[in-house]
Amino acid sequence: MSPNLDAILFEATGQVPFERAWAAQRQLQQRLLDHPEGPDAVLLLEHEPCYTLGRGASEAFLRFDPAAPPLPLHRIDRGGEVTHHAPGQLVLYPVLNLQRHGADLHLYLRQLEQVVIDVLAGLDLHGERIDGLTGVWLEGRKVAAIGVGARRWISQHGLALNVDGSLAGFAAVVPCGLGDRGVGRLVDWLPGLNSQQLRRPLLEAFASRFGLVLRPPGPQEEVFKL
């Protein structure tokens, strides 16, 4: 991995519908497929409430009729089972040329986990991995879900960190297909914490882990804004 690689930051301040963020990722991915030498990109946002299913996810983990979901339901091209997005959850979508970052999807997943672990360490919290599973846990409760996709080593999707949003929407699914493991949010350990406070630490941990210098989009890159 080369240090100090250029990367474009697209940050949304309001709630973003899942379809809009997914379309932006696909556009940015195609841009790197067409011009692999171009800068990496990352999207930071909070979603409007919804559910997403990975490409091979089982509908058996839904506790509702998928033909009549309580919230928008999207089947997408990432790995993993069902998850829930809502305000108060920070979502980071890196669109990277992974050939510059090890060209190893398993390594990439571990790096994304480490980004979260680094953020938690800055809060004096001990984030944990569980052998054979993807994500980050605190005291047995999953606080960060990770699911990625890639085409010719250009990534999309990423991580979702539960900070201070309601966890009620998770009751309608078996999150990540793990019925025996609960979901948590950081505010339960640190009362008063909110997602706005963690935006900078999350971006800084991500940039440090991947050797990136994040910058705003230039005039020709504004088309990809959320």
XYZ file of C-alpha atoms in Angstrom:
226
model
C 0.000 0.000 0.000
C 1.405 3.385 -0.991
C 1.087 6.213 1.558
C -0.847 9.419 1.011
C -3.010 8.371 -1.920
C -5.531 10.929 -3.174
C -9.167 10.158 -2.339
C -12.367 12.121 -2.878
C -14.704 12.491 0.102
C -18.448 12.715 -0.534
C -20.191 13.509 2.753
C -23.947 13.908 3.127
C -25.343 15.827 6.083
C -28.991 14.757 5.726
C -30.577 11.327 5.538
C -29.883 9.647 2.199
C -32.257 7.162 0.513
C -30.454 3.887 -0.090
C -31.078 3.999 -3.851
C -29.301 7.353 -4.175
C -26.191 6.175 -2.346
C -26.107 2.908 -4.269
C -26.374 4.763 -7.597
C -23.512 7.075 -6.583
C -21.347 4.083 -5.655
C -22.015 2.394 -8.987
C -21.110 5.583 -10.856
C -17.895 5.985 -8.883
C -17.075 2.308 -9.354
C -17.568 2.581 -13.111
C -15.342 5.664 -13.129
C -12.494 3.640 -11.604
C -13.188 0.688 -13.879
C -12.790 3.037 -16.845
C -9.810 4.904 -15.344
C -8.109 2.674 -12.722
C -5.380 5.255 -12.211
C -7.928 7.774 -10.891
C -8.368 8.712 -7.231
C -10.189 6.502 -4.762
C -13.424 7.789 -3.230
C -15.401 7.362 -0.031
C -18.987 8.211 0.892
C -20.000 9.006 4.485
C -23.697 9.267 5.270
C -26.708 8.172 7.288
C -29.534 6.341 5.527
C -33.261 6.744 5.651
C -34.657 3.609 7.366
C -34.439 0.517 5.152
C -33.315 -3.097 4.937
C -30.760 -4.568 2.552
C -30.088 -8.167 1.541
C -26.758 -9.390 0.197
C -26.627 -11.048 -3.202
C -26.961 -14.557 -1.747
C -28.902 -13.647 1.399
C -31.757 -15.841 2.591
C -35.225 -14.387 3.026
C -35.616 -16.852 5.905
C -33.918 -14.209 8.049
C -36.777 -11.743 7.445
C -39.516 -11.678 10.068
C -41.944 -10.140 7.586
C -43.364 -10.850 4.156
C -40.779 -9.578 1.637
C -43.667 -8.670 -0.665
C -44.941 -6.221 1.987
C -41.909 -4.993 3.967
C -42.350 -2.515 6.833
C -39.529 -0.417 5.322
C -37.945 -0.289 1.853
C -36.174 -3.582 1.128
C -33.267 -3.806 -1.335
C -31.404 -6.851 -2.640
C -27.950 -5.652 -3.556
C -24.589 -6.864 -4.823
C -22.651 -7.180 -1.564
C -21.772 -10.172 0.540
C -23.599 -11.016 3.748
C -27.162 -11.476 4.939
C -29.844 -8.941 5.877
C -29.056 -5.731 7.723
C -30.931 -2.616 8.780
C -29.986 1.017 8.153
C -31.437 4.031 9.967
C -30.439 7.510 11.161
C -27.912 7.441 13.975
C -25.897 4.784 12.160
C -22.789 5.998 10.341
C -22.319 4.331 6.959
C -18.966 4.415 5.183
C -18.851 3.316 1.533
C -15.282 3.172 0.163
C -14.926 2.951 -3.615
C -11.295 1.889 -3.848
C -9.004 0.370 -6.423
C -8.058 -2.556 -4.198
C -5.017 -3.304 -6.310
C -3.524 -0.316 -4.484
C -4.558 -1.774 -1.118
C -3.373 -5.366 -1.117
C -5.640 -6.961 -3.769
C -7.092 -9.293 -1.118
C -10.783 -9.170 -0.178
C -10.271 -10.980 3.124
C -7.535 -8.507 4.061
C -9.850 -5.667 3.038
C -12.593 -6.905 5.383
C -10.107 -7.142 8.251
C -8.905 -3.604 7.496
C -12.478 -2.264 7.652
C -12.958 -4.032 10.973
C -9.744 -2.456 12.222
C -10.999 1.003 11.254
C -13.934 0.503 13.637
C -11.713 -1.009 16.333
C -9.439 2.039 16.061
C -12.411 4.407 16.447
C -13.638 2.507 19.505
C -10.163 2.535 21.037
C -10.246 6.328 20.777
C -13.377 6.188 22.940
C -11.704 3.825 25.455
C -13.895 0.966 24.238
C -12.514 -2.450 23.328
C -13.928 -3.589 20.004
C -13.651 -7.297 19.282
C -13.654 -9.659 16.319
C -15.255 -13.109 16.449
C -13.471 -15.918 14.617
C -15.259 -16.914 11.428
C -17.568 -13.875 11.432
C -17.299 -10.402 9.896
C -17.980 -7.279 11.930
C -17.083 -5.706 15.269
C -18.578 -6.493 18.679
C -18.652 -4.838 22.096
C -19.281 -7.130 25.053
C -20.969 -9.656 22.777
C -23.201 -7.165 20.957
C -22.558 -6.334 17.314
C -22.010 -2.609 16.827
C -20.616 -2.623 13.270
C -21.769 -4.636 10.259
C -19.512 -4.989 7.221
C -20.410 -6.193 3.745
C -18.588 -5.428 0.528
C -18.689 -6.070 -3.180
C -16.096 -5.612 -5.912
C -15.786 -5.692 -9.688
C -12.293 -6.193 -11.105
C -10.890 -5.082 -7.726
C -12.982 -1.881 -7.554
C -14.921 -1.952 -4.280
C -18.319 -0.740 -3.207
C -20.519 -1.038 -0.089
C -18.658 -1.034 3.226
C -19.405 -0.651 6.939
C -22.247 0.531 9.152
C -21.537 1.627 12.738
C -24.444 1.909 15.175
C -23.916 5.072 17.206
C -27.105 6.525 18.693
C -30.031 5.505 16.466
C -32.983 3.352 17.433
C -32.374 -0.399 17.256
C -36.097 -1.170 16.975
C -35.899 -1.907 13.245
C -33.534 -4.823 13.866
C -36.357 -6.712 15.589
C -37.977 -7.407 12.200
C -34.952 -9.342 10.917
C -32.245 -11.742 12.060
C -29.350 -9.295 11.623
C -26.561 -10.762 9.501
C -28.250 -14.150 9.954
C -26.943 -14.376 13.550
C -29.943 -15.217 15.695
C -27.867 -15.888 18.819
C -26.015 -12.579 18.901
C -27.530 -9.215 19.807
C -27.061 -5.805 18.223
C -25.702 -2.832 20.123
C -25.095 0.895 19.702
C -22.298 2.966 21.143
C -24.539 5.351 23.071
C -25.436 2.429 25.358
C -21.814 2.489 26.565
C -21.261 6.236 26.271
C -24.481 8.149 27.075
C -24.706 11.420 25.196
C -22.587 10.265 22.265
C -24.066 11.039 18.845
C -23.249 10.185 15.260
C -22.157 13.726 14.395
C -19.355 13.511 16.961
C -17.953 10.362 15.341
C -17.871 11.513 11.721
C -14.368 13.008 11.921
C -12.861 10.172 14.000
C -14.271 7.578 11.596
C -12.907 9.372 8.531
C -9.535 9.902 10.184
C -9.257 6.243 11.179
C -10.227 5.142 7.675
C -7.774 7.513 5.975
C -4.964 6.436 8.292
C -5.630 2.708 7.840
C -5.674 2.948 4.027
C -2.998 5.622 3.589
C -5.365 8.171 2.050
C -5.573 11.944 1.978
C -9.274 12.831 1.799
C -10.312 15.943 -0.127
C -13.565 17.517 -1.340
C -14.692 16.774 -4.905
C -13.327 19.034 -7.632
C -15.525 20.772 -10.243
C -15.475 17.770 -12.594
C -16.311 15.385 -9.729
C -19.365 17.215 -8.371
C -21.586 15.078 -10.603
C -21.129 12.183 -8.181
C -22.293 14.127 -5.125
C -25.077 12.644 -3.025
